[in-house]
Amino acid sequence: MASLSKAGAALTALREDLVGDVFAPGDAGYDEARIVFNAMIDRRPAVIAQCVNEEDVVRAVRFARHLDLPIAVRGGGHSVAGMALNDGGVVVDLRHMRAATVDPAARTVRVAGGATMSELDRASAPHGLATTGGRASTTGVGGYVLGGGTGWLDRSLGLAVDNLLDVELVTADGTRVRANADENPELFWALHGGGGNFGIATSITLKLHPLPAFSIALLLYQPEYGREVVRIYREVIESGPAEASGGVLYVTGPPEEFVPPHLVGKLMCGALVAYAGAEEDLRKTAEPLLALPHEGEIVSAIPYADFQTMFDDPPGMRNHWSAEYLTGLPDELADVFCTCADSLPVQTGTQHVLFPQGGAIAAGPNEYPVPYRDAPWAVHPFGLWEDPADDERCVRWVHGVRDAVRPWSTGATYLNFIGDEGEERVVAGLGAENTARLGAVKRQYDPDNVFRFNHNIKPA
């Protein structure tokens, strides 16, 4: 630990040298700067460095290393475990680095390290292009992509990492490094799922794809129809085109215009078909779900970038999530999934979600550290609530869902969907065979494990 005089002098120099703002405890704006997506997280960094360019990131990293302070990296701040913050360390805050630049001829987009899905989607849309993004517009692109990246377009366009072309990093010693298929290819491989373990991504370039049309069918059912909804949805997806994605979800009916008054505040079952194509084709695919008695529906063409905002969770909520990736979806498992909904904490924002995989996910490159690629289905218990008094029951429910579906688990998971669940789950999210290889890359680029506020890979 540095002396107080050394730390004070270094902080004064950082305030002078950084183009962006620097916050320390007691500064006006400090408490606002340390708020993250998950309201359960309350940490007090020693310094928050709000960087505006790559040079600022280098300065912030060298400042932290000079004082031997731990570093957390904030992009979108969506980590359910609050990995964008630490206690007593330095936060390298990228939220002012949000540019997204499209090259329509090359069909690529270059996004800065703090960009959210909204910036990426809005920049790509005028060109009729898109790439797989997170299921909320406020998700940070950097953590999302480097963690693997599953979303509404993954069955047709592949996982986000399947579309990764180039990454610019600032490493643990403040060095700038570029990784792509030609430069530092082993690091580039590690960034296909290894997350923020190897440096701070200041720029990411992704492949874009034509998306001339997008449409959705969102159907609402009484919960007693849930088992039939799951079975029909399974057949719609497994017999339908890769353009069809979405999920089955149980939620408490929100007070929205599309929700019938008698379902507001009550448990309801929804089926979402997100379709990378025209409404006419969507209706053909979703016809069996439309034929099932339902209480409400939205079937419409919609700009993809607008749809991305439909499931944005409000800030200031408490969050606890997990996920299990499944060997299949037999009737017995469908029944277990629906039974878990019976104990869903109603009158909260908690969601009980079943996602399809397959399509371009399963057909994608199998050499990357994303071991959940081959699972055809996934269950994602998503605890979301406001009152701290609900902490115990919501967390307990999430763990109960995991326990209930575990007999059908592949053993793999998607790290962006889980919090801090221990070292074994990190290995489950990377693949046992990949872990040693990733550890060797970690040793090369971050031998002191400076970047450890993540799903951590130890230097091997």
CSV table of C-alpha atoms in Angstrom, one decimal:
chain,number,residue,atom,x,y,z
A,1,MET,CA,0.0,0.0,0.0
A,2,ALA,CA,1.4,3.4,-1.0
A,3,SER,CA,2.1,6.1,1.6
A,4,LEU,CA,-0.6,8.8,2.0
A,5,SER,CA,1.8,11.4,0.7
A,6,LYS,CA,2.7,9.3,-2.4
A,7,ALA,CA,-1.0,8.5,-3.0
A,8,GLY,CA,-2.0,12.2,-2.6
A,9,ALA,CA,0.6,13.3,-5.1
A,10,ALA,CA,-0.3,10.6,-7.6
A,11,LEU,CA,-4.0,11.5,-7.3
A,12,THR,CA,-3.3,15.2,-7.9
A,13,ALA,CA,-1.2,14.3,-10.9
A,14,LEU,CA,-4.0,12.0,-12.3
A,15,ARG,CA,-6.6,14.8,-11.9
A,16,GLU,CA,-4.3,17.1,-13.9
A,17,ASP,CA,-3.4,14.6,-16.6
A,18,LEU,CA,-6.7,12.9,-17.2
A,19,VAL,CA,-8.9,14.5,-19.8
A,20,GLY,CA,-11.9,13.0,-18.2
A,21,ASP,CA,-13.1,13.5,-14.6
A,22,VAL,CA,-11.6,11.9,-11.5
A,23,PHE,CA,-13.7,11.2,-8.4
A,24,ALA,CA,-12.6,10.3,-4.9
A,25,PRO,CA,-14.7,9.8,-1.7
A,26,GLY,CA,-16.0,13.2,-0.6
A,27,ASP,CA,-16.0,14.7,-4.1
A,28,ALA,CA,-19.3,16.0,-5.4
A,29,GLY,CA,-20.5,13.4,-7.9
A,30,TYR,CA,-18.7,10.5,-6.4
A,31,ASP,CA,-21.7,8.7,-5.1
A,32,GLU,CA,-23.5,9.1,-8.4
A,33,ALA,CA,-20.5,7.8,-10.2
A,34,ARG,CA,-20.4,4.6,-8.3
A,35,ILE,CA,-24.0,3.5,-8.9
A,36,VAL,CA,-24.3,0.4,-11.0
A,37,PHE,CA,-27.1,-1.5,-12.5
A,38,ASN,CA,-27.6,-3.9,-9.6
A,39,ALA,CA,-28.8,-1.9,-6.6
A,40,MET,CA,-27.6,-4.7,-4.3
A,41,ILE,CA,-24.0,-3.6,-5.0
A,42,ASP,CA,-22.7,-0.8,-2.7
A,43,ARG,CA,-18.9,-0.5,-3.0
A,44,ARG,CA,-16.6,2.5,-2.4
A,45,PRO,CA,-13.6,2.7,-4.8
A,46,ALA,CA,-10.7,4.9,-3.8
A,47,VAL,CA,-10.7,6.5,-7.3
A,48,ILE,CA,-13.1,6.5,-10.2
A,49,ALA,CA,-11.3,7.6,-13.4
A,50,GLN,CA,-13.9,8.5,-16.1
A,51,CYS,CA,-11.8,8.1,-19.2
A,52,VAL,CA,-12.6,9.8,-22.5
A,53,ASN,CA,-10.0,8.2,-24.7
A,54,GLU,CA,-7.4,5.5,-24.9
A,55,GLU,CA,-4.7,7.7,-23.4
A,56,ASP,CA,-6.8,8.3,-20.4
A,57,VAL,CA,-7.2,4.5,-19.9
A,58,VAL,CA,-3.4,4.1,-20.1
A,59,ARG,CA,-3.0,6.9,-17.5
A,60,ALA,CA,-5.5,5.3,-15.1
A,61,VAL,CA,-3.9,1.9,-15.3
A,62,ARG,CA,-0.4,3.3,-14.7
A,63,PHE,CA,-1.8,5.3,-11.8
A,64,ALA,CA,-3.3,2.2,-10.2
A,65,ARG,CA,-0.2,0.1,-10.8
A,66,HIS,CA,2.0,2.9,-9.3
A,67,LEU,CA,0.0,2.7,-6.1
A,68,ASP,CA,-0.5,-1.0,-6.2
A,69,LEU,CA,-4.3,-0.6,-6.2
A,70,PRO,CA,-6.7,-3.2,-7.7
A,71,ILE,CA,-8.5,-2.2,-10.9
A,72,ALA,CA,-12.1,-2.7,-11.8
A,73,VAL,CA,-13.4,-1.8,-15.3
A,74,ARG,CA,-16.8,-0.3,-16.0
A,75,GLY,CA,-18.4,-0.3,-19.4
A,76,GLY,CA,-22.2,-0.8,-19.2
A,77,GLY,CA,-22.1,-1.6,-15.5
A,78,HIS,CA,-24.5,-4.6,-16.1
A,79,SER,CA,-22.5,-7.3,-14.3
A,80,VAL,CA,-25.0,-8.9,-11.8
A,81,ALA,CA,-22.1,-9.5,-9.4
A,82,GLY,CA,-21.1,-5.8,-9.6
A,83,MET,CA,-17.8,-6.5,-11.1
A,84,ALA,CA,-17.6,-2.9,-12.4
A,85,LEU,CA,-16.8,-1.7,-8.9
A,86,ASN,CA,-14.4,-2.5,-6.1
A,87,ASP,CA,-13.7,-1.3,-2.5
A,88,GLY,CA,-10.6,0.8,-2.1
A,89,GLY,CA,-9.3,0.4,-5.6
A,90,VAL,CA,-9.5,2.2,-8.9
A,91,VAL,CA,-12.4,2.0,-11.3
A,92,VAL,CA,-11.5,2.6,-14.9
A,93,ASP,CA,-14.9,4.0,-16.1
A,94,LEU,CA,-15.4,3.9,-19.9
A,95,ARG,CA,-18.9,5.4,-20.0
A,96,HIS,CA,-17.7,8.5,-21.9
A,97,MET,CA,-16.1,6.3,-24.7
A,98,ARG,CA,-19.3,5.4,-26.6
A,99,ALA,CA,-18.7,6.0,-30.3
A,100,ALA,CA,-20.0,3.4,-32.8
A,101,THR,CA,-18.7,3.8,-36.4
A,102,VAL,CA,-20.1,1.7,-39.2
A,103,ASP,CA,-18.3,0.9,-42.4
A,104,PRO,CA,-21.3,-0.1,-44.6
A,105,ALA,CA,-19.1,-1.3,-47.5
A,106,ALA,CA,-17.1,-3.6,-45.3
A,107,ARG,CA,-20.2,-4.4,-43.2
A,108,THR,CA,-18.3,-3.8,-39.9
A,109,VAL,CA,-18.9,-1.6,-36.8
A,110,ARG,CA,-16.1,-0.3,-34.5
A,111,VAL,CA,-17.4,0.5,-31.0
A,112,ALA,CA,-15.5,2.2,-28.2
A,113,GLY,CA,-15.0,0.4,-24.9
A,114,GLY,CA,-17.9,2.1,-23.1
A,115,ALA,CA,-20.6,1.8,-25.8
A,116,THR,CA,-23.9,0.2,-25.1
A,117,MET,CA,-26.0,-2.0,-27.3
A,118,SER,CA,-28.1,1.0,-28.1
A,119,GLU,CA,-25.2,2.9,-29.6
A,120,LEU,CA,-24.3,-0.1,-31.7
A,121,ASP,CA,-27.8,-0.9,-32.9
A,122,ARG,CA,-28.7,2.8,-33.7
A,123,ALA,CA,-25.5,3.2,-35.7
A,124,SER,CA,-26.1,0.0,-37.7
A,125,ALA,CA,-29.8,0.4,-38.4
A,126,PRO,CA,-29.7,3.2,-41.1
A,127,HIS,CA,-27.6,0.9,-43.2
A,128,GLY,CA,-30.0,-2.1,-42.9
A,129,LEU,CA,-27.3,-3.9,-40.9
A,130,ALA,CA,-27.1,-5.6,-37.5
A,131,THR,CA,-25.2,-8.1,-35.4
A,132,THR,CA,-26.0,-10.2,-32.4
A,133,GLY,CA,-26.4,-8.0,-29.4
A,134,GLY,CA,-27.6,-8.3,-25.8
A,135,ARG,CA,-31.3,-8.6,-24.9
A,136,ALA,CA,-31.3,-5.1,-23.5
A,137,SER,CA,-30.2,-1.8,-25.1
A,138,THR,CA,-28.4,-0.7,-21.9
A,139,THR,CA,-26.0,-3.6,-21.9
A,140,GLY,CA,-22.3,-2.7,-22.4
A,141,VAL,CA,-20.9,-4.0,-25.7
A,142,GLY,CA,-17.4,-4.8,-24.3
A,143,GLY,CA,-18.3,-7.1,-21.5
A,144,TYR,CA,-21.1,-8.6,-23.4
A,145,VAL,CA,-19.1,-9.5,-26.5
A,146,LEU,CA,-15.9,-10.7,-24.7
A,147,GLY,CA,-18.0,-12.8,-22.4
A,148,GLY,CA,-19.5,-14.7,-25.4
A,149,GLY,CA,-22.6,-12.8,-26.4
A,150,THR,CA,-26.0,-14.5,-26.8
A,151,GLY,CA,-29.1,-12.5,-27.9
A,152,TRP,CA,-32.2,-12.4,-30.1
A,153,LEU,CA,-30.2,-12.7,-33.4
A,154,ASP,CA,-27.8,-15.5,-32.3
A,155,ARG,CA,-29.8,-18.4,-33.9
A,156,SER,CA,-29.5,-16.6,-37.3
A,157,LEU,CA,-26.2,-14.6,-37.0
A,158,GLY,CA,-24.2,-16.6,-34.5
A,159,LEU,CA,-22.9,-15.6,-31.1
A,160,ALA,CA,-21.4,-12.1,-30.7
A,161,VAL,CA,-17.9,-13.6,-30.5
A,162,ASP,CA,-18.5,-15.4,-33.8
A,163,ASN,CA,-18.7,-11.9,-35.3
A,164,LEU,CA,-15.6,-10.5,-33.5
A,165,LEU,CA,-13.0,-9.1,-35.9
A,166,ASP,CA,-10.6,-7.0,-33.8
A,167,VAL,CA,-10.0,-5.8,-30.3
A,168,GLU,CA,-7.7,-3.0,-29.0
A,169,LEU,CA,-6.6,-3.4,-25.4
A,170,VAL,CA,-4.7,-1.7,-22.7
A,171,THR,CA,-2.9,-4.4,-20.8
A,172,ALA,CA,-2.0,-4.5,-17.1
A,173,ASP,CA,1.3,-2.6,-17.6
A,174,GLY,CA,-0.4,0.1,-19.6
A,175,THR,CA,0.7,-1.2,-23.0
A,176,ARG,CA,-1.6,-0.9,-26.0
A,177,VAL,CA,-2.1,-4.2,-27.8
A,178,ARG,CA,-4.2,-5.2,-30.8
A,179,ALA,CA,-5.7,-8.7,-31.2
A,180,ASN,CA,-7.2,-10.2,-34.4
A,181,ALA,CA,-6.8,-13.2,-36.6
A,182,ASP,CA,-3.3,-12.0,-37.7
A,183,GLU,CA,-2.0,-10.0,-34.7
A,184,ASN,CA,-1.7,-11.8,-31.4
A,185,PRO,CA,-4.0,-14.7,-32.5
A,186,GLU,CA,-3.7,-16.6,-29.2
A,187,LEU,CA,-4.9,-13.5,-27.3
A,188,PHE,CA,-7.7,-13.1,-29.9
A,189,TRP,CA,-8.8,-16.6,-29.2
A,190,ALA,CA,-8.9,-16.0,-25.5
A,191,LEU,CA,-11.0,-12.9,-26.0
A,192,HIS,CA,-13.7,-15.1,-27.5
A,193,GLY,CA,-15.3,-15.8,-24.1
A,194,GLY,CA,-12.5,-15.0,-21.6
A,195,GLY,CA,-13.9,-11.6,-20.8
A,196,GLY,CA,-12.0,-8.8,-19.3
A,197,ASN,CA,-9.2,-11.0,-17.9
A,198,PHE,CA,-6.5,-9.8,-20.3
A,199,GLY,CA,-6.9,-6.1,-20.5
A,200,ILE,CA,-9.3,-3.2,-20.9
A,201,ALA,CA,-11.0,-3.2,-24.3
A,202,THR,CA,-10.9,0.3,-25.7
A,203,SER,CA,-12.2,-0.6,-29.1
A,204,ILE,CA,-14.1,-3.7,-30.6
A,205,THR,CA,-14.8,-4.3,-34.2
A,206,LEU,CA,-17.7,-6.6,-35.2
A,207,LYS,CA,-19.0,-8.1,-38.4
A,208,LEU,CA,-22.4,-6.8,-39.5
A,209,HIS,CA,-25.1,-8.6,-41.5
A,210,PRO,CA,-28.0,-7.5,-43.6
A,211,LEU,CA,-31.3,-7.3,-41.6
A,212,PRO,CA,-33.8,-5.9,-44.0
A,213,ALA,CA,-36.8,-6.8,-41.8
A,214,PHE,CA,-37.5,-7.8,-38.2
A,215,SER,CA,-40.8,-8.7,-36.5
A,216,ILE,CA,-42.1,-10.1,-33.2
A,217,ALA,CA,-45.0,-12.1,-31.8
A,218,LEU,CA,-45.5,-11.7,-28.1
A,219,LEU,CA,-48.4,-13.7,-26.7
A,220,LEU,CA,-49.8,-13.7,-23.2
A,221,TYR,CA,-51.4,-16.7,-21.6
A,222,GLN,CA,-53.0,-17.7,-18.3
A,223,PRO,CA,-50.3,-19.6,-16.4
A,224,GLU,CA,-52.3,-22.9,-16.4
A,225,TYR,CA,-51.6,-23.1,-20.1
A,226,GLY,CA,-47.9,-22.9,-19.5
A,227,ARG,CA,-47.1,-26.6,-20.1
A,228,GLU,CA,-48.9,-26.5,-23.4
A,229,VAL,CA,-47.2,-23.3,-24.4
A,230,VAL,CA,-43.7,-24.8,-23.7
A,231,ARG,CA,-44.5,-27.9,-25.7
A,232,ILE,CA,-45.8,-25.9,-28.7
A,233,TYR,CA,-43.0,-23.4,-28.5
A,234,ARG,CA,-40.5,-26.2,-28.6
A,235,GLU,CA,-42.1,-27.6,-31.8
A,236,VAL,CA,-42.2,-24.1,-33.4
A,237,ILE,CA,-38.5,-23.6,-32.7
A,238,GLU,CA,-37.2,-27.0,-33.5
A,239,SER,CA,-39.2,-27.4,-36.7
A,240,GLY,CA,-38.9,-23.7,-37.8
A,241,PRO,CA,-36.2,-21.6,-39.4
A,242,ALA,CA,-33.1,-20.3,-37.6
A,243,GLU,CA,-34.5,-16.8,-38.1
A,244,ALA,CA,-36.9,-17.6,-35.2
A,245,SER,CA,-35.7,-17.0,-31.7
A,246,GLY,CA,-37.1,-15.6,-28.4
A,247,GLY,CA,-38.3,-17.6,-25.4
A,248,VAL,CA,-41.0,-18.6,-23.0
A,249,LEU,CA,-41.2,-16.6,-19.9
A,250,TYR,CA,-43.2,-16.4,-16.7
A,251,VAL,CA,-43.5,-12.9,-15.1
A,252,THR,CA,-45.7,-10.8,-12.9
A,253,GLY,CA,-48.0,-9.0,-15.3
A,254,PRO,CA,-46.7,-5.4,-15.6
A,255,PRO,CA,-49.1,-2.4,-15.8
A,256,GLU,CA,-48.5,-2.0,-19.6
A,257,GLU,CA,-51.0,-1.2,-22.3
A,258,PHE,CA,-50.6,-4.6,-23.9
A,259,VAL,CA,-51.3,-6.5,-20.7
A,260,PRO,CA,-55.0,-7.2,-19.9
A,261,PRO,CA,-56.1,-5.6,-16.6
A,262,HIS,CA,-57.0,-9.0,-15.1
A,263,LEU,CA,-53.3,-10.1,-15.5
A,264,VAL,CA,-51.7,-7.0,-14.1
A,265,GLY,CA,-50.0,-8.0,-10.8
A,266,LYS,CA,-50.7,-11.7,-11.4
A,267,LEU,CA,-48.5,-14.5,-12.6
A,268,MET,CA,-48.7,-14.9,-16.4
A,269,CYS,CA,-47.0,-16.9,-19.1
A,270,GLY,CA,-45.6,-15.3,-22.2
A,271,ALA,CA,-44.3,-16.7,-25.5
A,272,LEU,CA,-42.0,-14.5,-27.6
A,273,VAL,CA,-41.0,-15.2,-31.1
A,274,ALA,CA,-38.3,-12.7,-32.3
A,275,TYR,CA,-38.0,-13.1,-36.0
A,276,ALA,CA,-35.2,-11.9,-38.2
A,277,GLY,CA,-37.5,-11.5,-41.2
A,278,ALA,CA,-40.9,-10.2,-42.4
A,279,GLU,CA,-44.1,-10.3,-40.4
A,280,GLU,CA,-45.8,-12.5,-43.0
A,281,ASP,CA,-43.2,-15.2,-42.4
A,282,LEU,CA,-43.3,-14.8,-38.7
A,283,ARG,CA,-47.0,-15.4,-38.6
A,284,LYS,CA,-46.6,-18.7,-40.5
A,285,THR,CA,-43.9,-19.8,-38.0
A,286,ALA,CA,-45.9,-18.7,-34.9
A,287,GLU,CA,-49.3,-19.9,-36.1
A,288,PRO,CA,-49.5,-22.8,-33.5
A,289,LEU,CA,-48.9,-20.4,-30.7
A,290,LEU,CA,-51.5,-18.0,-32.1
A,291,ALA,CA,-54.0,-20.8,-32.2
A,292,LEU,CA,-53.6,-21.5,-28.5
A,293,PRO,CA,-56.1,-19.5,-26.4
A,294,HIS,CA,-54.3,-16.4,-25.2
A,295,GLU,CA,-55.1,-13.2,-23.3
A,296,GLY,CA,-53.1,-10.7,-25.3
A,297,GLU,CA,-50.9,-10.4,-28.3
A,298,ILE,CA,-48.5,-8.1,-30.2
A,299,VAL,CA,-47.7,-9.4,-33.7
A,300,SER,CA,-45.9,-6.7,-35.7
A,301,ALA,CA,-42.9,-5.7,-37.7
A,302,ILE,CA,-40.7,-3.5,-35.6
A,303,PRO,CA,-37.2,-2.0,-36.1
A,304,TYR,CA,-34.7,-4.2,-34.4
A,305,ALA,CA,-33.1,-1.3,-32.5
A,306,ASP,CA,-36.5,-0.4,-31.1
A,307,PHE,CA,-37.3,-3.9,-30.1
A,308,GLN,CA,-34.0,-4.0,-28.2
A,309,THR,CA,-35.4,-1.5,-25.8
A,310,MET,CA,-38.5,-3.4,-24.9
A,311,PHE,CA,-36.9,-5.5,-22.2
A,312,ASP,CA,-34.7,-2.8,-20.6
A,313,ASP,CA,-34.9,-3.3,-16.9
A,314,PRO,CA,-35.4,-0.1,-14.8
A,315,PRO,CA,-32.3,1.2,-13.0
A,316,GLY,CA,-32.2,1.0,-9.2
A,317,MET,CA,-33.5,-2.6,-9.0
A,318,ARG,CA,-32.0,-5.5,-7.0
A,319,ASN,CA,-30.7,-8.3,-9.2
A,320,HIS,CA,-29.7,-12.0,-8.8
A,321,TRP,CA,-29.5,-14.3,-11.8
A,322,SER,CA,-28.2,-17.6,-12.9
A,323,ALA,CA,-28.5,-20.1,-15.8
A,324,GLU,CA,-28.4,-23.7,-16.7
A,325,TYR,CA,-27.7,-25.0,-20.3
A,326,LEU,CA,-29.7,-28.1,-21.1
A,327,THR,CA,-29.2,-31.3,-23.0
A,328,GLY,CA,-32.7,-31.1,-24.5
A,329,LEU,CA,-36.3,-30.2,-23.6
A,330,PRO,CA,-38.2,-33.4,-22.9
A,331,ASP,CA,-41.7,-33.2,-21.5
A,332,GLU,CA,-40.5,-34.0,-18.0
A,333,LEU,CA,-38.2,-31.0,-18.0
A,334,ALA,CA,-40.9,-28.8,-19.5
A,335,ASP,CA,-43.1,-29.8,-16.6
A,336,VAL,CA,-40.3,-29.0,-14.1
A,337,PHE,CA,-39.8,-25.6,-15.7
A,338,CYS,CA,-43.4,-24.7,-15.4
A,339,THR,CA,-43.6,-26.0,-11.8
A,340,CYS,CA,-40.8,-23.7,-10.8
A,341,ALA,CA,-43.0,-20.8,-12.0
A,342,ASP,CA,-45.6,-21.7,-9.3
A,343,SER,CA,-43.2,-20.3,-6.7
A,344,LEU,CA,-42.0,-17.3,-8.7
A,345,PRO,CA,-41.9,-14.2,-6.4
A,346,VAL,CA,-44.9,-12.3,-7.8
A,347,GLN,CA,-45.3,-8.6,-7.4
A,348,THR,CA,-41.6,-8.3,-8.3
A,349,GLY,CA,-39.9,-7.9,-11.7
A,350,THR,CA,-38.5,-11.5,-11.5
A,351,GLN,CA,-38.6,-13.4,-14.8
A,352,HIS,CA,-38.4,-17.2,-15.4
A,353,VAL,CA,-37.1,-17.6,-18.9
A,354,LEU,CA,-36.5,-20.5,-21.3
A,355,PHE,CA,-34.3,-19.7,-24.3
A,356,PRO,CA,-33.8,-21.7,-27.5
A,357,GLN,CA,-30.3,-22.1,-28.9
A,358,GLY,CA,-29.4,-24.2,-32.0
A,359,GLY,CA,-29.2,-22.7,-35.5
A,360,ALA,CA,-26.1,-20.6,-36.1
A,361,ILE,CA,-25.0,-21.0,-32.5
A,362,ALA,CA,-24.5,-24.7,-32.8
A,363,ALA,CA,-23.2,-24.4,-36.4
A,364,GLY,CA,-20.5,-21.8,-35.3
A,365,PRO,CA,-16.8,-22.4,-34.8
A,366,ASN,CA,-16.2,-24.9,-32.0
A,367,GLU,CA,-12.7,-23.8,-31.0
A,368,TYR,CA,-13.6,-20.9,-28.8
A,369,PRO,CA,-14.1,-21.0,-25.0
A,370,VAL,CA,-17.9,-21.0,-25.2
A,371,PRO,CA,-18.8,-24.5,-24.0
A,372,TYR,CA,-22.5,-23.9,-24.0
A,373,ARG,CA,-22.7,-23.6,-27.8
A,374,ASP,CA,-24.0,-27.2,-28.3
A,375,ALA,CA,-26.9,-26.9,-25.7
A,376,PRO,CA,-30.2,-26.7,-27.5
A,377,TRP,CA,-32.0,-24.9,-24.7
A,378,ALA,CA,-31.2,-22.8,-21.6
A,379,VAL,CA,-33.1,-21.8,-18.4
A,380,HIS,CA,-32.4,-18.4,-17.1
A,381,PRO,CA,-33.9,-17.5,-13.7
A,382,PHE,CA,-33.7,-13.7,-13.5
A,383,GLY,CA,-34.4,-12.3,-10.1
A,384,LEU,CA,-35.4,-8.7,-10.2
A,385,TRP,CA,-37.0,-6.8,-7.3
A,386,GLU,CA,-37.0,-3.4,-5.5
A,387,ASP,CA,-37.6,-4.1,-1.8
A,388,PRO,CA,-34.6,-5.4,0.2
A,389,ALA,CA,-37.1,-7.3,2.3
A,390,ASP,CA,-37.5,-9.6,-0.8
A,391,ASP,CA,-33.8,-10.4,-1.0
A,392,GLU,CA,-34.0,-13.8,0.7
A,393,ARG,CA,-37.0,-15.2,-1.2
A,394,CYS,CA,-35.9,-14.0,-4.6
A,395,VAL,CA,-32.3,-15.3,-4.2
A,396,ARG,CA,-33.7,-18.6,-2.9
A,397,TRP,CA,-36.0,-18.9,-5.8
A,398,VAL,CA,-33.2,-18.5,-8.3
A,399,HIS,CA,-31.1,-21.2,-6.6
A,400,GLY,CA,-34.2,-23.4,-6.5
A,401,VAL,CA,-34.7,-23.2,-10.3
A,402,ARG,CA,-31.1,-24.2,-10.8
A,403,ASP,CA,-31.4,-27.1,-8.5
A,404,ALA,CA,-34.6,-28.3,-10.2
A,405,VAL,CA,-33.3,-28.3,-13.8
A,406,ARG,CA,-29.8,-29.5,-13.0
A,407,PRO,CA,-30.5,-33.2,-13.9
A,408,TRP,CA,-30.8,-32.0,-17.5
A,409,SER,CA,-27.8,-29.6,-17.4
A,410,THR,CA,-24.9,-30.0,-19.9
A,411,GLY,CA,-22.6,-28.7,-17.1
A,412,ALA,CA,-21.8,-25.6,-19.1
A,413,THR,CA,-23.0,-22.1,-18.5
A,414,TYR,CA,-22.8,-18.6,-20.0
A,415,LEU,CA,-20.8,-16.4,-17.6
A,416,ASN,CA,-22.6,-13.2,-18.5
A,417,PHE,CA,-25.8,-14.7,-17.1
A,418,ILE,CA,-24.4,-15.6,-13.7
A,419,GLY,CA,-23.0,-13.8,-10.7
A,420,ASP,CA,-20.1,-14.9,-8.4
A,421,GLU,CA,-20.9,-18.6,-8.1
A,422,GLY,CA,-17.4,-19.9,-7.4
A,423,GLU,CA,-14.4,-21.1,-9.4
A,424,GLU,CA,-16.1,-24.3,-10.6
A,425,ARG,CA,-18.7,-22.3,-12.3
A,426,VAL,CA,-16.1,-20.2,-14.0
A,427,VAL,CA,-14.6,-23.4,-15.4
A,428,ALA,CA,-18.1,-24.5,-16.5
A,429,GLY,CA,-18.4,-21.2,-18.4
A,430,LEU,CA,-15.1,-21.6,-20.2
A,431,GLY,CA,-14.7,-25.3,-20.6
A,432,ALA,CA,-12.3,-27.5,-18.6
A,433,GLU,CA,-10.1,-28.1,-21.6
A,434,ASN,CA,-9.8,-24.4,-22.3
A,435,THR,CA,-9.0,-23.3,-18.8
A,436,ALA,CA,-5.3,-24.2,-18.8
A,437,ARG,CA,-4.8,-22.5,-22.2
A,438,LEU,CA,-6.6,-19.4,-21.0
A,439,GLY,CA,-4.4,-19.4,-17.9
A,440,ALA,CA,-1.3,-19.3,-20.1
A,441,VAL,CA,-2.6,-16.3,-22.0
A,442,LYS,CA,-3.5,-14.7,-18.7
A,443,ARG,CA,0.1,-15.3,-17.5
A,444,GLN,CA,1.5,-13.6,-20.6
A,445,TYR,CA,-0.7,-10.5,-20.5
A,446,ASP,CA,-1.6,-10.1,-16.8
A,447,PRO,CA,0.8,-12.2,-14.7
A,448,ASP,CA,-0.1,-10.4,-11.4
A,449,ASN,CA,-3.9,-10.9,-12.0
A,450,VAL,CA,-4.5,-7.1,-11.9
A,451,PHE,CA,-7.8,-7.6,-13.8
A,452,ARG,CA,-9.5,-9.9,-11.3
A,453,PHE,CA,-12.8,-8.2,-10.9
A,454,ASN,CA,-14.4,-10.5,-13.4
A,455,HIS,CA,-15.1,-14.2,-13.8
A,456,ASN,CA,-11.5,-14.6,-13.0
A,457,ILE,CA,-8.9,-16.8,-14.8
A,458,LYS,CA,-5.8,-17.4,-12.7
A,459,PRO,CA,-2.4,-17.0,-14.4
A,460,ALA,CA,-1.2,-20.5,-15.1
